[in-house]
Short mmCIF file of N, CA and C in Angstrom, two decimals:
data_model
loop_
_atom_site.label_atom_id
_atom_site.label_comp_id
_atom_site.label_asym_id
_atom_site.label_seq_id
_atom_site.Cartn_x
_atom_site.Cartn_y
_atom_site.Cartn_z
N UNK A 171 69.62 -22.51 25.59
CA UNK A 171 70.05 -23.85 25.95
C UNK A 171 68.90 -24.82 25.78
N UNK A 172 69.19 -26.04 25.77
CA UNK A 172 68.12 -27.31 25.60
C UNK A 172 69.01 -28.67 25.61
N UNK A 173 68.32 -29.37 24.89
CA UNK A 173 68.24 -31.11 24.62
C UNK A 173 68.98 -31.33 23.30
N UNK A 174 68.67 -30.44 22.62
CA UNK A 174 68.74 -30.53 21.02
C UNK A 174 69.83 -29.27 20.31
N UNK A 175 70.78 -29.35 20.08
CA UNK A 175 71.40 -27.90 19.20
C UNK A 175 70.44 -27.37 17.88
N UNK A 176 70.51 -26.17 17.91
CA UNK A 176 69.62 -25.64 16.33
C UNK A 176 69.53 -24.27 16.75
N UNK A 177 68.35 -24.07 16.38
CA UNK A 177 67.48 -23.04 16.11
C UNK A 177 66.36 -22.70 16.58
N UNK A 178 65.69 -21.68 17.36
CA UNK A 178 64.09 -21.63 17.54
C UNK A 178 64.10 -20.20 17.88
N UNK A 179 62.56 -19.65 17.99
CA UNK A 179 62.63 -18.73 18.04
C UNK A 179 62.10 -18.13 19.59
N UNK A 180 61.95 -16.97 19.98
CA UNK A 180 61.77 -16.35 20.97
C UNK A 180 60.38 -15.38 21.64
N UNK A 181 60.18 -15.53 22.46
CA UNK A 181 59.01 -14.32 23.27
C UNK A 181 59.33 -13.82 24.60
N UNK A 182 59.37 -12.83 24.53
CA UNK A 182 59.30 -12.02 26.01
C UNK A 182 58.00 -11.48 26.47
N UNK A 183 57.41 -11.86 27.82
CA UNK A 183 56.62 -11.47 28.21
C UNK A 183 56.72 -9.94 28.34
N UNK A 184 55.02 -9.35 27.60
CA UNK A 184 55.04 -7.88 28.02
C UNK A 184 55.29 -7.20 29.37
N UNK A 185 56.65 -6.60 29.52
CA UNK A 185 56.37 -5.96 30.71
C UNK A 185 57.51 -6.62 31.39
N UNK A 186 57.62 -7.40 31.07
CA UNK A 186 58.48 -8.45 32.20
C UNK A 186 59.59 -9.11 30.99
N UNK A 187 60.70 -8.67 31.17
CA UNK A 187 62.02 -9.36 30.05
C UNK A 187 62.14 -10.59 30.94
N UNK A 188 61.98 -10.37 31.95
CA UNK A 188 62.29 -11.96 32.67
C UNK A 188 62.03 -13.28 32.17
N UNK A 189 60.70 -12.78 31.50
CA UNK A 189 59.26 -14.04 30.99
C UNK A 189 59.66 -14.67 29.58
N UNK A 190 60.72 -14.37 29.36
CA UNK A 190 61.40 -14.60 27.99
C UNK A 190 61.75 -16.36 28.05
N UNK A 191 60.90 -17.16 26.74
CA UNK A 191 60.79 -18.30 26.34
C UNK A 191 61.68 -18.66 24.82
N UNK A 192 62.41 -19.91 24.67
CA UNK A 192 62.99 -20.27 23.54
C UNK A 192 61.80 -21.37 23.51
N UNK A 193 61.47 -21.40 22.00
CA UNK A 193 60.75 -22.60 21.16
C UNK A 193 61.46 -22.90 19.89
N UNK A 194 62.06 -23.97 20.51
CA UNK A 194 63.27 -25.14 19.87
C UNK A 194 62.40 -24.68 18.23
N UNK A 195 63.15 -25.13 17.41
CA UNK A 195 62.64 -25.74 15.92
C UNK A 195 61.93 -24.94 15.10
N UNK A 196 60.93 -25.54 14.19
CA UNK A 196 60.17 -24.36 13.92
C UNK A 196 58.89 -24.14 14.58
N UNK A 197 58.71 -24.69 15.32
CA UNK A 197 57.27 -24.61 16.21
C UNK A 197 57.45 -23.18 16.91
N UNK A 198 55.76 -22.99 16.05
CA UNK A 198 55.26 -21.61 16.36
C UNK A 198 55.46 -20.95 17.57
N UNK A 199 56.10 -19.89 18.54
CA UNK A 199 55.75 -19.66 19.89
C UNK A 199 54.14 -19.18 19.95
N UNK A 200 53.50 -19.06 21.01
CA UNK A 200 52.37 -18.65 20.93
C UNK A 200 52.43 -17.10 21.42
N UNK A 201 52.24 -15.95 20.44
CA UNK A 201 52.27 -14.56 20.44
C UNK A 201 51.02 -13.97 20.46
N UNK A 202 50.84 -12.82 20.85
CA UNK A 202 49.34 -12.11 20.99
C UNK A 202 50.26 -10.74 20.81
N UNK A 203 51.35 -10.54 21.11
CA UNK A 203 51.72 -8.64 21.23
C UNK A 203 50.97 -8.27 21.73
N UNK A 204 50.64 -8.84 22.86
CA UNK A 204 49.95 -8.02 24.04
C UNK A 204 50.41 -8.09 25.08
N UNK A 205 49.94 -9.55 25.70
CA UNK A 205 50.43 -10.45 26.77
C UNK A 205 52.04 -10.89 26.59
N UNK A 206 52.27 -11.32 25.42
CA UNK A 206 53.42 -12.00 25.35
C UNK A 206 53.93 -11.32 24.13
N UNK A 207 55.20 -10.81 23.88
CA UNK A 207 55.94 -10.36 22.60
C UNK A 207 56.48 -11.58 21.95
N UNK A 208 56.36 -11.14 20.76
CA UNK A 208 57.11 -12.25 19.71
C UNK A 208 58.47 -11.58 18.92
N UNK A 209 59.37 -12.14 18.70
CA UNK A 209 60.18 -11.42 18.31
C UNK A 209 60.72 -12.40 16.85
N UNK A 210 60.77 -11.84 15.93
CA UNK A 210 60.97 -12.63 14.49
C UNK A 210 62.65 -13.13 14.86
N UNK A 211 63.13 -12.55 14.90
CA UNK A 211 64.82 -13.59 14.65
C UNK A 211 64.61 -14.81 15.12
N UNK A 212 65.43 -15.64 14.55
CA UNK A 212 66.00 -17.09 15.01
C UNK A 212 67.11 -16.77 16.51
N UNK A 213 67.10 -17.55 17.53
CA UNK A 213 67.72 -17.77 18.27
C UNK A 213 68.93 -19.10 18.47
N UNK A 214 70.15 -19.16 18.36
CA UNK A 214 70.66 -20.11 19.19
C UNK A 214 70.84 -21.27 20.18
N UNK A 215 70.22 -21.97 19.56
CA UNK A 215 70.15 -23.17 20.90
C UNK A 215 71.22 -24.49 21.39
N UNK A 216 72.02 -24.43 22.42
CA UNK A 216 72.99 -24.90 22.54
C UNK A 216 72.66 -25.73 23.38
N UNK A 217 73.42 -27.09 23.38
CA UNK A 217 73.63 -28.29 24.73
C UNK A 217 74.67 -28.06 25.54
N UNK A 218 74.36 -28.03 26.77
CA UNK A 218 74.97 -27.95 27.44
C UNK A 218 76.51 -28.66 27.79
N UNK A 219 76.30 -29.99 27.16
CA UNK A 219 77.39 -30.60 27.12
C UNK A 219 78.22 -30.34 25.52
N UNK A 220 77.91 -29.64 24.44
CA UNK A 220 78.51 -29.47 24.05
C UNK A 220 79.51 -27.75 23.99
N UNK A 221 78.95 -27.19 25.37
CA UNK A 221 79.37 -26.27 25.22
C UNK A 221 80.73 -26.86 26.38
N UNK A 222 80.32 -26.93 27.36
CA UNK A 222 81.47 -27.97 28.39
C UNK A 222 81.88 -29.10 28.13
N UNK A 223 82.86 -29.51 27.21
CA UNK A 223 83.47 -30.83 27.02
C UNK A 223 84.43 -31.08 27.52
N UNK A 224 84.57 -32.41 28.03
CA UNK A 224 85.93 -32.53 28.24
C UNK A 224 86.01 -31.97 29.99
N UNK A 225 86.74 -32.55 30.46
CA UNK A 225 87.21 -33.17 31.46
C UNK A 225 87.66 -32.21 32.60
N UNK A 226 87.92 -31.41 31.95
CA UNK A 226 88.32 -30.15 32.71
C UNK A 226 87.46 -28.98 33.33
N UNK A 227 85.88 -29.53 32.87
CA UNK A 227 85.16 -28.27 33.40
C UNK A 227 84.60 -29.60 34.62
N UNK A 228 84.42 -28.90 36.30
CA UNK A 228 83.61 -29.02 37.15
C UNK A 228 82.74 -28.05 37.86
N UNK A 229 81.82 -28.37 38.02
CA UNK A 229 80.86 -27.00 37.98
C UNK A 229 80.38 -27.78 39.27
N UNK A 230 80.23 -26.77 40.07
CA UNK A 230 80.07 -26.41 41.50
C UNK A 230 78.62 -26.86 41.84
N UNK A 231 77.73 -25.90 41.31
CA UNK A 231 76.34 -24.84 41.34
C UNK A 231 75.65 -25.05 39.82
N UNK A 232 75.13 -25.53 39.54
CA UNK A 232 74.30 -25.22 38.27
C UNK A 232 72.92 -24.48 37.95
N UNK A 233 72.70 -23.26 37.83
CA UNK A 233 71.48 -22.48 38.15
C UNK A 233 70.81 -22.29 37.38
N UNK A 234 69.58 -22.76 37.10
CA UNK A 234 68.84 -22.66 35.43
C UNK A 234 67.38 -21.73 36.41
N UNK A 235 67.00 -20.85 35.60
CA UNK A 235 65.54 -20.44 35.65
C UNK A 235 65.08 -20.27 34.28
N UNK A 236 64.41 -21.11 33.21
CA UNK A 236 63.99 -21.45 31.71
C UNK A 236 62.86 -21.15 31.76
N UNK A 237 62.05 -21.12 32.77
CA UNK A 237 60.38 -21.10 32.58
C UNK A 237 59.72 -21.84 31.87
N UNK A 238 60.32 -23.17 32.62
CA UNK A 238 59.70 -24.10 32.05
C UNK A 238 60.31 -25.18 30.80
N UNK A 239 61.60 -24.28 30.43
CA UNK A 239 62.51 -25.09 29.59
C UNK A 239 63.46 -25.32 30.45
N UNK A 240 63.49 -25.93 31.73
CA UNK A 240 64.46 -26.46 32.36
C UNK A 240 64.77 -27.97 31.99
N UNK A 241 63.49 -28.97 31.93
CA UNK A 241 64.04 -29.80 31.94
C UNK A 241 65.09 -30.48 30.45
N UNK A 242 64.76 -29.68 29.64
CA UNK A 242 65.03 -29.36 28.34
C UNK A 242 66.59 -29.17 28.27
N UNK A 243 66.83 -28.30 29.23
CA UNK A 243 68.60 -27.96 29.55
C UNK A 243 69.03 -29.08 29.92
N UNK A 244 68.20 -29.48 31.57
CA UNK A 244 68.76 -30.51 31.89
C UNK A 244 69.16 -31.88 30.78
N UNK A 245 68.23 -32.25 30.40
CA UNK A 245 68.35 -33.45 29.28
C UNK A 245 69.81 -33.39 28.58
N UNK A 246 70.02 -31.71 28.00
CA UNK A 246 70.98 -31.30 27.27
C UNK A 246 72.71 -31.47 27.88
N UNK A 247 72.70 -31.90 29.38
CA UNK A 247 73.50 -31.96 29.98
C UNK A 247 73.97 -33.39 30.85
N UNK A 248 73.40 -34.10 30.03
CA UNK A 248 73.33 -35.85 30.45
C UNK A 248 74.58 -36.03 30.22
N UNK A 249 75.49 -35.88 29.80
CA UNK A 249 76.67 -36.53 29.69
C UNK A 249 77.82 -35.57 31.01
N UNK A 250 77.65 -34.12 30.76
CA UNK A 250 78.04 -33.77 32.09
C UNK A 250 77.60 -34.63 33.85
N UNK A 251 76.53 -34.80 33.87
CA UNK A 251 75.76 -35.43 34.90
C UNK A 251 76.24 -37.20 34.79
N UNK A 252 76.44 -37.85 33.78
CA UNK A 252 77.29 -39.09 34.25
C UNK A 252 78.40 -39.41 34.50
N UNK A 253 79.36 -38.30 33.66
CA UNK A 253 80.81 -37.89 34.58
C UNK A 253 80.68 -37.77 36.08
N UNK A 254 80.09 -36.95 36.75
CA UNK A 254 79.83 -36.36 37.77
C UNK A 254 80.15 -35.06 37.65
N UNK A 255 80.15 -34.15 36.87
CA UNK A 255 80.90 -32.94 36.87
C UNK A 255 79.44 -31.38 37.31
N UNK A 256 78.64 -32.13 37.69
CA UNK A 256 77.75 -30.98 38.01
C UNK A 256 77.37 -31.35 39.59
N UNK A 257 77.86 -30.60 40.51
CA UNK A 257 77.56 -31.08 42.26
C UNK A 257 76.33 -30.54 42.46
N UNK A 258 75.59 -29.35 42.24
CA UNK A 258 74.21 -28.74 42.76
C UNK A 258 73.43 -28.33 41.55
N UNK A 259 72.16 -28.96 41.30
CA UNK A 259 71.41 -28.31 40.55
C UNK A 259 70.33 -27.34 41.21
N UNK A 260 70.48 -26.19 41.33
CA UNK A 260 69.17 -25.48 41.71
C UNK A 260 68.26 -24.71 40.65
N UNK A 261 67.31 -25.17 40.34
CA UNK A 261 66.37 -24.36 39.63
C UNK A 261 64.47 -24.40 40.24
N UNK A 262 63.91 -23.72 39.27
CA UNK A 262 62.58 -23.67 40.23
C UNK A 262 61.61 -24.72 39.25
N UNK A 263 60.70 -25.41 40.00
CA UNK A 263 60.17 -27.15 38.93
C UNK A 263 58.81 -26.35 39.56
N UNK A 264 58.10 -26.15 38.40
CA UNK A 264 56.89 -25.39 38.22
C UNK A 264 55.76 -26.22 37.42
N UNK A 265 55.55 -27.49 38.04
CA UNK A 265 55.37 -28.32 37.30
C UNK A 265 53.47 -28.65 35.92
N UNK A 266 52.81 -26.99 36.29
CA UNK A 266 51.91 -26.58 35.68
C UNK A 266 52.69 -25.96 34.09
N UNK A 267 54.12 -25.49 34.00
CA UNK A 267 54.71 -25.40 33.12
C UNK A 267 54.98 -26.72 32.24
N UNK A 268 55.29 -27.70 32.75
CA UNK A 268 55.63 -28.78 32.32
C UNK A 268 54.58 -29.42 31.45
N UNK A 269 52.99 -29.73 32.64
CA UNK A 269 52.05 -29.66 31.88
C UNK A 269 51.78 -28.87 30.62
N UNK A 270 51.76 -27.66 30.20
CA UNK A 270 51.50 -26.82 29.22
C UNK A 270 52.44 -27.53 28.16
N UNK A 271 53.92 -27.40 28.61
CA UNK A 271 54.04 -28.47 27.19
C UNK A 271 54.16 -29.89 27.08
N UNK A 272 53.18 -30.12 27.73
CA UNK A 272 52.83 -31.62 27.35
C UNK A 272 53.85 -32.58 27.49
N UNK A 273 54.57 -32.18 29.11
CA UNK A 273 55.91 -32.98 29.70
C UNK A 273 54.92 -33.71 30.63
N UNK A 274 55.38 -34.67 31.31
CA UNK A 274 55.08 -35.00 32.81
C UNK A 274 55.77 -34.24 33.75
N UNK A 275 55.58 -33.81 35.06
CA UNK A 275 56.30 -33.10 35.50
C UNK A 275 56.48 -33.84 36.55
N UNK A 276 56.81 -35.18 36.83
CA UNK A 276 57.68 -35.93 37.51
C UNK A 276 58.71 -36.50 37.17
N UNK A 277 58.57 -36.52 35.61
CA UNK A 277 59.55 -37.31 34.67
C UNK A 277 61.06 -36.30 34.98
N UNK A 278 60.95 -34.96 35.21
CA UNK A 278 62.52 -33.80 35.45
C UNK A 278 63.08 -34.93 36.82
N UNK A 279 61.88 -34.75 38.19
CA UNK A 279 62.37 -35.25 39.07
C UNK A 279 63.66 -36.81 39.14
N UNK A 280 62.56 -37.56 38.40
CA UNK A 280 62.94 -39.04 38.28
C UNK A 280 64.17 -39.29 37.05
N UNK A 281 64.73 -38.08 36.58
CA UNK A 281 65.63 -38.11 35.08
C UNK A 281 66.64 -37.85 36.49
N UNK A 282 66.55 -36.40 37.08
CA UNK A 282 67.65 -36.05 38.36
C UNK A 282 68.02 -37.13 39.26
N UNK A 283 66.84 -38.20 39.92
CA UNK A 283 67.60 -38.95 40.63
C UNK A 283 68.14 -40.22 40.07
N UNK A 284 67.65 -40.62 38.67
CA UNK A 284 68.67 -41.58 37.81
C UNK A 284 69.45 -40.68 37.53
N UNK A 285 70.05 -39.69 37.33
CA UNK A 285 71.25 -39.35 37.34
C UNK A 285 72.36 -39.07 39.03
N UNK A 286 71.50 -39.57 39.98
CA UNK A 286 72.32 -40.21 41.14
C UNK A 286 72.08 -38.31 41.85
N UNK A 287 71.28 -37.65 41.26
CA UNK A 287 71.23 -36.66 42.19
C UNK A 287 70.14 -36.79 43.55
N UNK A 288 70.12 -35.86 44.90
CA UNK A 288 69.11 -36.29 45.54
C UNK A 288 68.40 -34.97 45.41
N UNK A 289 66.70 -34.95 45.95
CA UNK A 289 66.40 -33.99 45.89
C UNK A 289 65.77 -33.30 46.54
N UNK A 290 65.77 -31.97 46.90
CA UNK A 290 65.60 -31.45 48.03
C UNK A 290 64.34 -30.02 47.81
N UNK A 291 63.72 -30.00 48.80
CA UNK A 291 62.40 -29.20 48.33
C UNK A 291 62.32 -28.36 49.92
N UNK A 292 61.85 -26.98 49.39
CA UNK A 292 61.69 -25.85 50.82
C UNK A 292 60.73 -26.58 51.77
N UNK A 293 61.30 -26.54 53.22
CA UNK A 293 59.69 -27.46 54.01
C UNK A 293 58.88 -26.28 54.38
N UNK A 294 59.16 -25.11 53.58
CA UNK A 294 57.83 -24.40 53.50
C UNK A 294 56.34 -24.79 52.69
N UNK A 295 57.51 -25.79 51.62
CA UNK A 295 55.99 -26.65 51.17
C UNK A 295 55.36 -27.76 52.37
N UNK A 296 55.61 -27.74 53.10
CA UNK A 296 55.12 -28.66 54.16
C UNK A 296 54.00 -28.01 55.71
N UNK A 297 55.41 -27.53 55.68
CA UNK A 297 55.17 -26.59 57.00
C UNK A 297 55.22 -25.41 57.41
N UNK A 298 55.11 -24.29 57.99
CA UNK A 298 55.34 -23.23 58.48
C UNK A 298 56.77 -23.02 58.71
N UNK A 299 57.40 -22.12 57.66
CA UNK A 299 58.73 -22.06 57.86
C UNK A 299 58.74 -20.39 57.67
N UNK A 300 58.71 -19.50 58.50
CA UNK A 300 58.91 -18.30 57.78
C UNK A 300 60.22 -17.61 57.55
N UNK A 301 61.46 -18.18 57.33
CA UNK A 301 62.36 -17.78 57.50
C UNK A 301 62.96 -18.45 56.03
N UNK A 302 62.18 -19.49 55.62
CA UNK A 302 62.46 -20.43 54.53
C UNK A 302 63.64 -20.80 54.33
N UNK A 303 64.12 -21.13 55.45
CA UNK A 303 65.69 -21.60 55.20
C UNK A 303 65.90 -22.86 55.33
N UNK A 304 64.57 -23.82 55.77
CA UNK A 304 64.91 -25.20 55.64
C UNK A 304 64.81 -26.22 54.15
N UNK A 305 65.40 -27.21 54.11
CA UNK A 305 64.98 -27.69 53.14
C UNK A 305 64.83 -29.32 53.54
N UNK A 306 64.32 -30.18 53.08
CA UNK A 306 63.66 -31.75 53.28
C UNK A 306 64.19 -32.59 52.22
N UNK A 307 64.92 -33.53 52.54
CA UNK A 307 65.34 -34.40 51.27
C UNK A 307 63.80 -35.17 51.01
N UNK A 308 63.45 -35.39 49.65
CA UNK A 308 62.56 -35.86 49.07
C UNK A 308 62.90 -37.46 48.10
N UNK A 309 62.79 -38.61 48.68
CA UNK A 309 62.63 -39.56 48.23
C UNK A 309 61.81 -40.37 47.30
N UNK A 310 62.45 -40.43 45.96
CA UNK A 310 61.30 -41.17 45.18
C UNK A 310 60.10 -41.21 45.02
N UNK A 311 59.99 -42.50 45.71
CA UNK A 311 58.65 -43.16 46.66
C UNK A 311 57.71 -41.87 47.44
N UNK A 312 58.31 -40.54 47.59
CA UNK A 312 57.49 -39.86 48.26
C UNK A 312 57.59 -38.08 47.14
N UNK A 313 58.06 -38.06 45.94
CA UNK A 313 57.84 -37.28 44.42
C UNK A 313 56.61 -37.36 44.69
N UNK A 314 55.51 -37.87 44.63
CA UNK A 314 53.90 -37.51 44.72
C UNK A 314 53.37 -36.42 45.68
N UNK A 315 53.82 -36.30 46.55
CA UNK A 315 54.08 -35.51 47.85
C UNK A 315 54.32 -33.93 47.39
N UNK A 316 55.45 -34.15 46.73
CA UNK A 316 55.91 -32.19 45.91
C UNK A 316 54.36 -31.84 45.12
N UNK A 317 53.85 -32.66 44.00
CA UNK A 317 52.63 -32.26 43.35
C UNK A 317 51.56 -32.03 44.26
N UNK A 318 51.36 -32.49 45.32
CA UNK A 318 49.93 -32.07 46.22
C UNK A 318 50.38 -31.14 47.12
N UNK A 319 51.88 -30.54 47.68
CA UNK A 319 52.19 -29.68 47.92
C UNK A 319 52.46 -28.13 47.03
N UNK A 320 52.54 -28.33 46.13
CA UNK A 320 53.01 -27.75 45.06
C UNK A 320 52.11 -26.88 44.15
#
């Protein structure tokens, strides 16, 4: 999934299938076959809104873990998100990922709440929560706050 429909190719971290990255286009992934596997095929890359068109899909829950290609999905799903047809986005904003590719990593935040979402962060980043079941609505004006917690 992404921003853009095409093509790119793929890496799975050694050891870990979890760690598995799409790089849109033809831009190189960065491989070692050590640390990180490279895998030659072309991959699939779809928008989200063109896979859900039309009027009839409402989606509850939206759950992305990209590693770092989240906001990438998200973007890909702007037209779902001005319908209103997506109620919860949960994914994890890792925003040292963002850095690496040369995103801002406030710019995901501030795309979510122009799209009229609010946003909400564990107040284990705050406080002593060991049960981690609380969460803190996070206002704009106070997005600076997640990065020095974070």
């Amino acid at each position: 999934l992404g921003d853009i429909s095409g093509w790119g190719g793929i890496t799975e971290g050694f050891a870990n299938a979890g760690d598995s990255r799409v790089y849109p286009g033809l831009r190189s992934p960065p491989c070692d076959n050590n640390s990180v596997l490279c895998h030659n095929q072309q991959v699939k890359i779809s928008r989200l809104d063109d896979i859900f068109q039309g009027p009839s899909w409402d989606i509850c829950l939206m759950k992305i873990d990209a590693q770092g290609g989240d906001f990438a999905i998200l973007r890909g799903a702007e037209a779902l998100f001005r319908a209103k047809q997506v109620g919860i986005i949960f994914f994890e904003w890792r925003p040292e990922w963002a850095v690496e590719l040369g995103e801002d990593p406030m710019a995901l935040l501030h795309y979510l709440h122009g799209m009229k979402f609010r946003i909400l962060a564990p107040m284990s980043w705050f406080k002593f929560d060991p049960i981690g079941s609380e969460w803190a609505l996070v206002p704009p004006e106070h997005f600076h706050l997640l990065l020095e917690e974070k």
